[in-house]
Amino acid sequence: MIENASSGHANERAPFMDTLLRDALPEIKLALGELIDRENLRALPGKYAKLLPESLLVVTLRPDAAEALAPLAQTVERDLTDSVMRHGSLYDRAYRVQLRRSEDGDSPLYQVSAHAGSAPPEDVPAPHEPLPASRPTYDRADAATEAAPLPVADPDATRIADVGVPGWQAGRWVLVVEDLNGKEREVFRLTDSYATVGRRSDDPQLRTTVALSDVPHVSRRQLALVWEERDGAPGFKVYNLGLNPLHLPGQEVRGAHVGKGQLNLDSLPQDATGWLPPGVPLRIGDQGPVLRIDEVPPDEEGEGAEVEVDPDATRHE
């Protein structure tokens, strides 16, 4: 177990940095690889695959770990992005990694979560392009003595663990975004049993796991989706966090206008919630877009079929 660093001074922080590079990074790479495998458990049909944006994988570090790694944050991010790009190429998917810091000193050493819809940096190679096989070097002599702190993490990004959630299967569901004319514009994999949806925001207190494009009438944090079976039927409980009402067949879900910070979904009024089964359209406000959850069909060779794994894709040497 990696203990907390006792001081923030650079000369005392260095041994903790070395421990993180040696012990924590291999664990983080494995966790990222497992997240990618879960997300891609079922292959997307071609019509959805072409609408799928790049995914951002966020590694949220405990405050002391974030401080220790800050001088080498860019190098670590490049190394992790190289690793997930190699792993993602098994599924013809593009990924990148960003380090963020938790503001909770009692949080785990690290947590990983997936976000989609953020604009990718220009220098991220496409999944079909070969990546160099070079190994990263972490030279503390080249790092700034006092680095800028890492960006603050979305306080709600890792709110719910999927372990033990009845009926939930990772990789089974996608969120389809349509305009009012029924044209499909974007598709997002629902990686976890809990997701927040809205327009893109750089404010960590309003950041969502799914960021929609070109939706000026959608709140920055519009709704939350939580997996909830009813009478054995699959579906998601919907919480309207934004301003515009949500329109379901036979029901209007009013906006709760929730402010910044961590969400307390249990505090929302009943008329700000609904239930969304697969295939049922949900319109945001009068001007859209329209959201729909679809099931990804199992692979022909059977769900859970083994995938050839690059032995170097999720390991640090």
mmCIF file with all atom_site columns, C-alpha atoms in Angstrom, residues 91-293:
data_model
loop_
_atom_site.group_PDB
_atom_site.id
_atom_site.type_symbol
_atom_site.label_atom_id
_atom_site.label_alt_id
_atom_site.label_comp_id
_atom_site.label_asym_id
_atom_site.label_entity_id
_atom_site.label_seq_id
_atom_site.pdbx_PDB_ins_code
_atom_site.Cartn_x
_atom_site.Cartn_y
_atom_site.Cartn_z
_atom_site.occupancy
_atom_site.B_iso_or_equiv
_atom_site.pdbx_formal_charge
_atom_site.auth_seq_id
_atom_site.auth_comp_id
_atom_site.auth_asym_id
_atom_site.auth_atom_id
_atom_site.pdbx_PDB_model_num
ATOM 1   C CA . TYR A 1 91  ? -11.207 -2.118 -30.954 1.00 0.00 ? 91  TYR A CA 1
ATOM 2   C CA . ASP A 1 92  ? -10.451 0.587  -33.552 1.00 0.00 ? 92  ASP A CA 1
ATOM 3   C CA . ARG A 1 93  ? -11.037 3.211  -30.873 1.00 0.00 ? 93  ARG A CA 1
ATOM 4   C CA . ALA A 1 94  ? -9.159  6.411  -30.006 1.00 0.00 ? 94  ALA A CA 1
ATOM 5   C CA . TYR A 1 95  ? -8.509  7.352  -26.392 1.00 0.00 ? 95  TYR A CA 1
ATOM 6   C CA . ARG A 1 96  ? -6.484  9.916  -24.523 1.00 0.00 ? 96  ARG A CA 1
ATOM 7   C CA . VAL A 1 97  ? -5.735  10.377 -20.836 1.00 0.00 ? 97  VAL A CA 1
ATOM 8   C CA . GLN A 1 98  ? -5.858  13.388 -18.566 1.00 0.00 ? 98  GLN A CA 1
ATOM 9   C CA . LEU A 1 99  ? -4.675  13.574 -14.964 1.00 0.00 ? 99  LEU A CA 1
ATOM 10  C CA . ARG A 1 100 ? -6.857  15.432 -12.500 1.00 0.00 ? 100 ARG A CA 1
ATOM 11  C CA . ARG A 1 101 ? -6.707  15.913 -8.775  1.00 0.00 ? 101 ARG A CA 1
ATOM 12  C CA . SER A 1 102 ? -9.298  15.146 -6.159  1.00 0.00 ? 102 SER A CA 1
ATOM 13  C CA . GLU A 1 103 ? -9.914  17.709 -3.440  1.00 0.00 ? 103 GLU A CA 1
ATOM 14  C CA . ASP A 1 104 ? -10.716 14.952 -0.939  1.00 0.00 ? 104 ASP A CA 1
ATOM 15  C CA . GLY A 1 105 ? -7.712  13.827 1.081   1.00 0.00 ? 105 GLY A CA 1
ATOM 16  C CA . ASP A 1 106 ? -9.528  10.605 2.046   1.00 0.00 ? 106 ASP A CA 1
ATOM 17  C CA . SER A 1 107 ? -10.161 9.559  -1.561  1.00 0.00 ? 107 SER A CA 1
ATOM 18  C CA . PRO A 1 108 ? -8.461  6.485  -3.074  1.00 0.00 ? 108 PRO A CA 1
ATOM 19  C CA . LEU A 1 109 ? -4.939  6.900  -4.415  1.00 0.00 ? 109 LEU A CA 1
ATOM 20  C CA . TYR A 1 110 ? -6.409  6.957  -7.941  1.00 0.00 ? 110 TYR A CA 1
ATOM 21  C CA . GLN A 1 111 ? -9.707  6.441  -9.726  1.00 0.00 ? 111 GLN A CA 1
ATOM 22  C CA . VAL A 1 112 ? -10.348 6.054  -13.454 1.00 0.00 ? 112 VAL A CA 1
ATOM 23  C CA . SER A 1 113 ? -13.437 7.214  -15.330 1.00 0.00 ? 113 SER A CA 1
ATOM 24  C CA . ALA A 1 114 ? -14.494 7.693  -18.954 1.00 0.00 ? 114 ALA A CA 1
ATOM 25  C CA . HIS A 1 115 ? -15.786 10.909 -20.517 1.00 0.00 ? 115 HIS A CA 1
ATOM 26  C CA . ALA A 1 116 ? -16.922 11.457 -24.110 1.00 0.00 ? 116 ALA A CA 1
ATOM 27  C CA . GLY A 1 117 ? -17.610 14.473 -26.263 1.00 0.00 ? 117 GLY A CA 1
ATOM 28  C CA . SER A 1 118 ? -14.662 16.690 -25.340 1.00 0.00 ? 118 SER A CA 1
ATOM 29  C CA . ALA A 1 119 ? -12.696 18.067 -28.274 1.00 0.00 ? 119 ALA A CA 1
ATOM 30  C CA . PRO A 1 120 ? -9.558  15.936 -28.831 1.00 0.00 ? 120 PRO A CA 1
ATOM 31  C CA . PRO A 1 121 ? -6.135  17.564 -29.075 1.00 0.00 ? 121 PRO A CA 1
ATOM 32  C CA . GLU A 1 122 ? -4.783  17.836 -32.618 1.00 0.00 ? 122 GLU A CA 1
ATOM 33  C CA . ASP A 1 123 ? -1.694  15.711 -31.945 1.00 0.00 ? 123 ASP A CA 1
ATOM 34  C CA . VAL A 1 124 ? -3.525  12.528 -30.899 1.00 0.00 ? 124 VAL A CA 1
ATOM 35  C CA . PRO A 1 125 ? -2.994  9.946  -33.679 1.00 0.00 ? 125 PRO A CA 1
ATOM 36  C CA . ALA A 1 126 ? -5.943  8.139  -35.220 1.00 0.00 ? 126 ALA A CA 1
ATOM 37  C CA . PRO A 1 127 ? -6.469  4.569  -33.992 1.00 0.00 ? 127 PRO A CA 1
ATOM 38  C CA . HIS A 1 128 ? -5.300  3.027  -37.269 1.00 0.00 ? 128 HIS A CA 1
ATOM 39  C CA . GLU A 1 129 ? -1.963  4.848  -37.284 1.00 0.00 ? 129 GLU A CA 1
ATOM 40  C CA . PRO A 1 130 ? 1.032   2.930  -35.905 1.00 0.00 ? 130 PRO A CA 1
ATOM 41  C CA . LEU A 1 131 ? 2.388   4.210  -32.623 1.00 0.00 ? 131 LEU A CA 1
ATOM 42  C CA . PRO A 1 132 ? 6.093   4.310  -31.763 1.00 0.00 ? 132 PRO A CA 1
ATOM 43  C CA . ALA A 1 133 ? 7.299   1.503  -29.550 1.00 0.00 ? 133 ALA A CA 1
ATOM 44  C CA . SER A 1 134 ? 9.594   3.690  -27.477 1.00 0.00 ? 134 SER A CA 1
ATOM 45  C CA . ARG A 1 135 ? 9.492   3.536  -23.705 1.00 0.00 ? 135 ARG A CA 1
ATOM 46  C CA . PRO A 1 136 ? 8.956   6.721  -21.663 1.00 0.00 ? 136 PRO A CA 1
ATOM 47  C CA . THR A 1 137 ? 11.628  8.215  -19.479 1.00 0.00 ? 137 THR A CA 1
ATOM 48  C CA . TYR A 1 138 ? 10.824  10.192 -16.360 1.00 0.00 ? 138 TYR A CA 1
ATOM 49  C CA . ASP A 1 139 ? 13.631  12.692 -15.808 1.00 0.00 ? 139 ASP A CA 1
ATOM 50  C CA . ARG A 1 140 ? 13.005  14.635 -12.624 1.00 0.00 ? 140 ARG A CA 1
ATOM 51  C CA . ALA A 1 141 ? 15.967  16.883 -13.431 1.00 0.00 ? 141 ALA A CA 1
ATOM 52  C CA . ASP A 1 142 ? 14.004  18.336 -16.359 1.00 0.00 ? 142 ASP A CA 1
ATOM 53  C CA . ALA A 1 143 ? 10.827  18.853 -14.351 1.00 0.00 ? 143 ALA A CA 1
ATOM 54  C CA . ALA A 1 144 ? 9.943   22.178 -12.824 1.00 0.00 ? 144 ALA A CA 1
ATOM 55  C CA . THR A 1 145 ? 10.664  22.383 -9.115  1.00 0.00 ? 145 THR A CA 1
ATOM 56  C CA . GLU A 1 146 ? 7.222   23.807 -8.430  1.00 0.00 ? 146 GLU A CA 1
ATOM 57  C CA . ALA A 1 147 ? 4.746   22.660 -11.096 1.00 0.00 ? 147 ALA A CA 1
ATOM 58  C CA . ALA A 1 148 ? 1.267   24.034 -11.610 1.00 0.00 ? 148 ALA A CA 1
ATOM 59  C CA . PRO A 1 149 ? -1.403  21.969 -9.856  1.00 0.00 ? 149 PRO A CA 1
ATOM 60  C CA . LEU A 1 150 ? -3.389  19.456 -11.885 1.00 0.00 ? 150 LEU A CA 1
ATOM 61  C CA . PRO A 1 151 ? -6.930  20.389 -12.976 1.00 0.00 ? 151 PRO A CA 1
ATOM 62  C CA . VAL A 1 152 ? -9.609  19.703 -10.391 1.00 0.00 ? 152 VAL A CA 1
ATOM 63  C CA . ALA A 1 153 ? -11.670 16.584 -11.068 1.00 0.00 ? 153 ALA A CA 1
ATOM 64  C CA . ASP A 1 154 ? -15.406 16.498 -11.533 1.00 0.00 ? 154 ASP A CA 1
ATOM 65  C CA . PRO A 1 155 ? -16.540 15.708 -7.960  1.00 0.00 ? 155 PRO A CA 1
ATOM 66  C CA . ASP A 1 156 ? -19.212 13.376 -9.312  1.00 0.00 ? 156 ASP A CA 1
ATOM 67  C CA . ALA A 1 157 ? -17.189 11.499 -11.936 1.00 0.00 ? 157 ALA A CA 1
ATOM 68  C CA . THR A 1 158 ? -16.757 8.301  -9.948  1.00 0.00 ? 158 THR A CA 1
ATOM 69  C CA . ARG A 1 159 ? -19.896 8.506  -7.863  1.00 0.00 ? 159 ARG A CA 1
ATOM 70  C CA . ILE A 1 160 ? -21.260 4.987  -8.364  1.00 0.00 ? 160 ILE A CA 1
ATOM 71  C CA . ALA A 1 161 ? -19.319 1.724  -8.575  1.00 0.00 ? 161 ALA A CA 1
ATOM 72  C CA . ASP A 1 162 ? -20.834 -0.773 -10.994 1.00 0.00 ? 162 ASP A CA 1
ATOM 73  C CA . VAL A 1 163 ? -19.877 -3.782 -8.914  1.00 0.00 ? 163 VAL A CA 1
ATOM 74  C CA . GLY A 1 164 ? -23.045 -5.364 -7.589  1.00 0.00 ? 164 GLY A CA 1
ATOM 75  C CA . VAL A 1 165 ? -25.514 -3.205 -9.553  1.00 0.00 ? 165 VAL A CA 1
ATOM 76  C CA . PRO A 1 166 ? -28.311 -5.674 -10.438 1.00 0.00 ? 166 PRO A CA 1
ATOM 77  C CA . GLY A 1 167 ? -28.700 -6.263 -14.161 1.00 0.00 ? 167 GLY A CA 1
ATOM 78  C CA . TRP A 1 168 ? -26.010 -3.837 -15.275 1.00 0.00 ? 168 TRP A CA 1
ATOM 79  C CA . GLN A 1 169 ? -23.725 -5.012 -18.108 1.00 0.00 ? 169 GLN A CA 1
ATOM 80  C CA . ALA A 1 170 ? -20.926 -2.751 -19.271 1.00 0.00 ? 170 ALA A CA 1
ATOM 81  C CA . GLY A 1 171 ? -20.717 -2.251 -23.028 1.00 0.00 ? 171 GLY A CA 1
ATOM 82  C CA . ARG A 1 172 ? -24.368 -3.164 -23.580 1.00 0.00 ? 172 ARG A CA 1
ATOM 83  C CA . TRP A 1 173 ? -25.929 0.294  -24.039 1.00 0.00 ? 173 TRP A CA 1
ATOM 84  C CA . VAL A 1 174 ? -25.345 3.384  -26.174 1.00 0.00 ? 174 VAL A CA 1
ATOM 85  C CA . LEU A 1 175 ? -26.874 6.847  -25.996 1.00 0.00 ? 175 LEU A CA 1
ATOM 86  C CA . VAL A 1 176 ? -27.984 8.015  -29.449 1.00 0.00 ? 176 VAL A CA 1
ATOM 87  C CA . VAL A 1 177 ? -28.432 11.746 -30.122 1.00 0.00 ? 177 VAL A CA 1
ATOM 88  C CA . GLU A 1 178 ? -30.839 12.865 -32.882 1.00 0.00 ? 178 GLU A CA 1
ATOM 89  C CA . ASP A 1 179 ? -32.012 16.221 -34.153 1.00 0.00 ? 179 ASP A CA 1
ATOM 90  C CA . LEU A 1 180 ? -35.726 17.026 -34.372 1.00 0.00 ? 180 LEU A CA 1
ATOM 91  C CA . ASN A 1 181 ? -35.841 15.585 -37.901 1.00 0.00 ? 181 ASN A CA 1
ATOM 92  C CA . GLY A 1 182 ? -34.665 12.182 -36.700 1.00 0.00 ? 182 GLY A CA 1
ATOM 93  C CA . LYS A 1 183 ? -31.110 12.452 -38.068 1.00 0.00 ? 183 LYS A CA 1
ATOM 94  C CA . GLU A 1 184 ? -28.606 10.662 -35.847 1.00 0.00 ? 184 GLU A CA 1
ATOM 95  C CA . ARG A 1 185 ? -25.793 13.062 -34.944 1.00 0.00 ? 185 ARG A CA 1
ATOM 96  C CA . GLU A 1 186 ? -23.750 11.445 -32.178 1.00 0.00 ? 186 GLU A CA 1
ATOM 97  C CA . VAL A 1 187 ? -23.480 8.151  -30.320 1.00 0.00 ? 187 VAL A CA 1
ATOM 98  C CA . PHE A 1 188 ? -21.960 7.623  -26.884 1.00 0.00 ? 188 PHE A CA 1
ATOM 99  C CA . ARG A 1 189 ? -21.215 4.390  -25.074 1.00 0.00 ? 189 ARG A CA 1
ATOM 100 C CA . LEU A 1 190 ? -22.648 4.270  -21.558 1.00 0.00 ? 190 LEU A CA 1
ATOM 101 C CA . THR A 1 191 ? -19.549 3.041  -19.775 1.00 0.00 ? 191 THR A CA 1
ATOM 102 C CA . ASP A 1 192 ? -20.967 3.052  -16.251 1.00 0.00 ? 192 ASP A CA 1
ATOM 103 C CA . SER A 1 193 ? -24.343 2.529  -14.615 1.00 0.00 ? 193 SER A CA 1
ATOM 104 C CA . TYR A 1 194 ? -24.349 6.240  -13.804 1.00 0.00 ? 194 TYR A CA 1
ATOM 105 C CA . ALA A 1 195 ? -23.823 9.027  -16.347 1.00 0.00 ? 195 ALA A CA 1
ATOM 106 C CA . THR A 1 196 ? -24.364 12.773 -16.538 1.00 0.00 ? 196 THR A CA 1
ATOM 107 C CA . VAL A 1 197 ? -25.249 14.474 -19.822 1.00 0.00 ? 197 VAL A CA 1
ATOM 108 C CA . GLY A 1 198 ? -25.048 18.109 -20.914 1.00 0.00 ? 198 GLY A CA 1
ATOM 109 C CA . ARG A 1 199 ? -23.271 20.532 -23.181 1.00 0.00 ? 199 ARG A CA 1
ATOM 110 C CA . ARG A 1 200 ? -19.531 20.858 -22.879 1.00 0.00 ? 200 ARG A CA 1
ATOM 111 C CA . SER A 1 201 ? -18.154 22.845 -19.931 1.00 0.00 ? 201 SER A CA 1
ATOM 112 C CA . ASP A 1 202 ? -14.647 23.590 -18.688 1.00 0.00 ? 202 ASP A CA 1
ATOM 113 C CA . ASP A 1 203 ? -15.972 24.176 -15.170 1.00 0.00 ? 203 ASP A CA 1
ATOM 114 C CA . PRO A 1 204 ? -15.172 21.024 -13.123 1.00 0.00 ? 204 PRO A CA 1
ATOM 115 C CA . GLN A 1 205 ? -18.237 21.684 -10.983 1.00 0.00 ? 205 GLN A CA 1
ATOM 116 C CA . LEU A 1 206 ? -20.471 21.339 -14.062 1.00 0.00 ? 206 LEU A CA 1
ATOM 117 C CA . ARG A 1 207 ? -18.526 18.824 -16.149 1.00 0.00 ? 207 ARG A CA 1
ATOM 118 C CA . THR A 1 208 ? -20.435 15.775 -17.402 1.00 0.00 ? 208 THR A CA 1
ATOM 119 C CA . THR A 1 209 ? -19.433 12.286 -18.473 1.00 0.00 ? 209 THR A CA 1
ATOM 120 C CA . VAL A 1 210 ? -21.224 12.799 -21.818 1.00 0.00 ? 210 VAL A CA 1
ATOM 121 C CA . ALA A 1 211 ? -20.766 16.214 -23.478 1.00 0.00 ? 211 ALA A CA 1
ATOM 122 C CA . LEU A 1 212 ? -23.120 16.923 -26.402 1.00 0.00 ? 212 LEU A CA 1
ATOM 123 C CA . SER A 1 213 ? -22.006 19.016 -29.385 1.00 0.00 ? 213 SER A CA 1
ATOM 124 C CA . ASP A 1 214 ? -23.788 22.051 -30.850 1.00 0.00 ? 214 ASP A CA 1
ATOM 125 C CA . VAL A 1 215 ? -26.592 22.148 -28.277 1.00 0.00 ? 215 VAL A CA 1
ATOM 126 C CA . PRO A 1 216 ? -26.849 25.814 -27.164 1.00 0.00 ? 216 PRO A CA 1
ATOM 127 C CA . HIS A 1 217 ? -30.252 25.278 -25.533 1.00 0.00 ? 217 HIS A CA 1
ATOM 128 C CA . VAL A 1 218 ? -29.058 22.397 -23.330 1.00 0.00 ? 218 VAL A CA 1
ATOM 129 C CA . SER A 1 219 ? -27.792 23.073 -19.818 1.00 0.00 ? 219 SER A CA 1
ATOM 130 C CA . ARG A 1 220 ? -24.144 22.390 -19.085 1.00 0.00 ? 220 ARG A CA 1
ATOM 131 C CA . ARG A 1 221 ? -25.338 19.664 -16.730 1.00 0.00 ? 221 ARG A CA 1
ATOM 132 C CA . GLN A 1 222 ? -28.776 18.752 -18.072 1.00 0.00 ? 222 GLN A CA 1
ATOM 133 C CA . LEU A 1 223 ? -29.575 15.271 -16.786 1.00 0.00 ? 223 LEU A CA 1
ATOM 134 C CA . ALA A 1 224 ? -28.329 12.179 -14.990 1.00 0.00 ? 224 ALA A CA 1
ATOM 135 C CA . LEU A 1 225 ? -29.006 8.603  -16.030 1.00 0.00 ? 225 LEU A CA 1
ATOM 136 C CA . VAL A 1 226 ? -28.900 5.838  -13.421 1.00 0.00 ? 226 VAL A CA 1
ATOM 137 C CA . TRP A 1 227 ? -29.429 2.194  -14.348 1.00 0.00 ? 227 TRP A CA 1
ATOM 138 C CA . GLU A 1 228 ? -32.641 0.897  -12.763 1.00 0.00 ? 228 GLU A CA 1
ATOM 139 C CA . GLU A 1 229 ? -34.560 -2.217 -13.726 1.00 0.00 ? 229 GLU A CA 1
ATOM 140 C CA . ARG A 1 230 ? -38.325 -2.151 -13.191 1.00 0.00 ? 230 ARG A CA 1
ATOM 141 C CA . ASP A 1 231 ? -40.233 -5.436 -12.971 1.00 0.00 ? 231 ASP A CA 1
ATOM 142 C CA . GLY A 1 232 ? -37.255 -7.114 -14.611 1.00 0.00 ? 232 GLY A CA 1
ATOM 143 C CA . ALA A 1 233 ? -37.266 -4.717 -17.586 1.00 0.00 ? 233 ALA A CA 1
ATOM 144 C CA . PRO A 1 234 ? -34.100 -2.737 -18.413 1.00 0.00 ? 234 PRO A CA 1
ATOM 145 C CA . GLY A 1 235 ? -34.079 1.028  -18.189 1.00 0.00 ? 235 GLY A CA 1
ATOM 146 C CA . PHE A 1 236 ? -32.588 4.127  -16.627 1.00 0.00 ? 236 PHE A CA 1
ATOM 147 C CA . LYS A 1 237 ? -33.975 6.508  -14.044 1.00 0.00 ? 237 LYS A CA 1
ATOM 148 C CA . VAL A 1 238 ? -33.705 10.053 -15.412 1.00 0.00 ? 238 VAL A CA 1
ATOM 149 C CA . TYR A 1 239 ? -33.013 13.092 -13.238 1.00 0.00 ? 239 TYR A CA 1
ATOM 150 C CA . ASN A 1 240 ? -33.556 16.495 -14.851 1.00 0.00 ? 240 ASN A CA 1
ATOM 151 C CA . LEU A 1 241 ? -30.802 18.684 -13.427 1.00 0.00 ? 241 LEU A CA 1
ATOM 152 C CA . GLY A 1 242 ? -31.078 21.577 -15.890 1.00 0.00 ? 242 GLY A CA 1
ATOM 153 C CA . LEU A 1 243 ? -33.485 24.314 -16.895 1.00 0.00 ? 243 LEU A CA 1
ATOM 154 C CA . ASN A 1 244 ? -35.434 22.917 -19.853 1.00 0.00 ? 244 ASN A CA 1
ATOM 155 C CA . PRO A 1 245 ? -38.082 20.246 -19.263 1.00 0.00 ? 245 PRO A CA 1
ATOM 156 C CA . LEU A 1 246 ? -37.541 16.723 -20.567 1.00 0.00 ? 246 LEU A CA 1
ATOM 157 C CA . HIS A 1 247 ? -40.318 15.308 -22.734 1.00 0.00 ? 247 HIS A CA 1
ATOM 158 C CA . LEU A 1 248 ? -41.051 11.589 -22.479 1.00 0.00 ? 248 LEU A CA 1
ATOM 159 C CA . PRO A 1 249 ? -44.094 9.908  -24.059 1.00 0.00 ? 249 PRO A CA 1
ATOM 160 C CA . GLY A 1 250 ? -46.981 10.911 -21.810 1.00 0.00 ? 250 GLY A CA 1
ATOM 161 C CA . GLN A 1 251 ? -44.765 12.693 -19.268 1.00 0.00 ? 251 GLN A CA 1
ATOM 162 C CA . GLU A 1 252 ? -42.980 16.017 -18.859 1.00 0.00 ? 252 GLU A CA 1
ATOM 163 C CA . VAL A 1 253 ? -40.082 15.998 -16.406 1.00 0.00 ? 253 VAL A CA 1
ATOM 164 C CA . ARG A 1 254 ? -39.503 19.505 -15.092 1.00 0.00 ? 254 ARG A CA 1
ATOM 165 C CA . GLY A 1 255 ? -36.034 20.950 -14.626 1.00 0.00 ? 255 GLY A CA 1
ATOM 166 C CA . ALA A 1 256 ? -34.697 21.097 -11.062 1.00 0.00 ? 256 ALA A CA 1
ATOM 167 C CA . HIS A 1 257 ? -32.065 23.763 -11.916 1.00 0.00 ? 257 HIS A CA 1
ATOM 168 C CA . VAL A 1 258 ? -29.395 22.119 -9.763  1.00 0.00 ? 258 VAL A CA 1
ATOM 169 C CA . GLY A 1 259 ? -26.360 24.266 -9.005  1.00 0.00 ? 259 GLY A CA 1
ATOM 170 C CA . LYS A 1 260 ? -22.677 23.445 -9.052  1.00 0.00 ? 260 LYS A CA 1
ATOM 171 C CA . GLY A 1 261 ? -20.913 20.820 -6.988  1.00 0.00 ? 261 GLY A CA 1
ATOM 172 C CA . GLN A 1 262 ? -21.497 17.189 -6.154  1.00 0.00 ? 262 GLN A CA 1
ATOM 173 C CA . LEU A 1 263 ? -24.955 15.891 -6.920  1.00 0.00 ? 263 LEU A CA 1
ATOM 174 C CA . ASN A 1 264 ? -27.409 14.629 -4.351  1.00 0.00 ? 264 ASN A CA 1
ATOM 175 C CA . LEU A 1 265 ? -29.930 12.897 -6.578  1.00 0.00 ? 265 LEU A CA 1
ATOM 176 C CA . ASP A 1 266 ? -32.077 11.783 -3.647  1.00 0.00 ? 266 ASP A CA 1
ATOM 177 C CA . SER A 1 267 ? -32.842 15.424 -2.879  1.00 0.00 ? 267 SER A CA 1
ATOM 178 C CA . LEU A 1 268 ? -34.502 16.088 -6.241  1.00 0.00 ? 268 LEU A CA 1
ATOM 179 C CA . PRO A 1 269 ? -38.315 16.383 -6.272  1.00 0.00 ? 269 PRO A CA 1
ATOM 180 C CA . GLN A 1 270 ? -40.311 13.515 -7.741  1.00 0.00 ? 270 GLN A CA 1
ATOM 181 C CA . ASP A 1 271 ? -41.594 15.575 -10.683 1.00 0.00 ? 271 ASP A CA 1
ATOM 182 C CA . ALA A 1 272 ? -37.971 16.133 -11.771 1.00 0.00 ? 272 ALA A CA 1
ATOM 183 C CA . THR A 1 273 ? -37.478 12.401 -12.342 1.00 0.00 ? 273 THR A CA 1
ATOM 184 C CA . GLY A 1 274 ? -38.687 9.861  -14.889 1.00 0.00 ? 274 GLY A CA 1
ATOM 185 C CA . TRP A 1 275 ? -37.821 6.436  -16.273 1.00 0.00 ? 275 TRP A CA 1
ATOM 186 C CA . LEU A 1 276 ? -36.361 5.803  -19.715 1.00 0.00 ? 276 LEU A CA 1
ATOM 187 C CA . PRO A 1 277 ? -36.595 2.302  -21.251 1.00 0.00 ? 277 PRO A CA 1
ATOM 188 C CA . PRO A 1 278 ? -34.479 1.361  -24.282 1.00 0.00 ? 278 PRO A CA 1
ATOM 189 C CA . GLY A 1 279 ? -35.740 2.650  -27.622 1.00 0.00 ? 279 GLY A CA 1
ATOM 190 C CA . VAL A 1 280 ? -37.966 5.389  -26.125 1.00 0.00 ? 280 VAL A CA 1
ATOM 191 C CA . PRO A 1 281 ? -37.247 8.978  -27.297 1.00 0.00 ? 281 PRO A CA 1
ATOM 192 C CA . LEU A 1 282 ? -36.526 11.733 -24.774 1.00 0.00 ? 282 LEU A CA 1
ATOM 193 C CA . ARG A 1 283 ? -36.599 15.324 -26.070 1.00 0.00 ? 283 ARG A CA 1
ATOM 194 C CA . ILE A 1 284 ? -34.762 18.103 -24.241 1.00 0.00 ? 284 ILE A CA 1
ATOM 195 C CA . GLY A 1 285 ? -36.892 21.247 -24.253 1.00 0.00 ? 285 GLY A CA 1
ATOM 196 C CA . ASP A 1 286 ? -38.742 22.393 -27.359 1.00 0.00 ? 286 ASP A CA 1
ATOM 197 C CA . GLN A 1 287 ? -35.687 22.629 -29.594 1.00 0.00 ? 287 GLN A CA 1
ATOM 198 C CA . GLY A 1 288 ? -34.086 19.273 -28.787 1.00 0.00 ? 288 GLY A CA 1
ATOM 199 C CA . PRO A 1 289 ? -31.989 17.285 -29.254 1.00 0.00 ? 289 PRO A CA 1
ATOM 200 C CA . VAL A 1 290 ? -33.706 13.915 -28.879 1.00 0.00 ? 290 VAL A CA 1
ATOM 201 C CA . LEU A 1 291 ? -31.951 11.186 -26.901 1.00 0.00 ? 291 LEU A CA 1
ATOM 202 C CA . ARG A 1 292 ? -32.523 7.447  -27.168 1.00 0.00 ? 292 ARG A CA 1
ATOM 203 C CA . ILE A 1 293 ? -30.853 4.496  -25.462 1.00 0.00 ? 293 ILE A CA 1
#
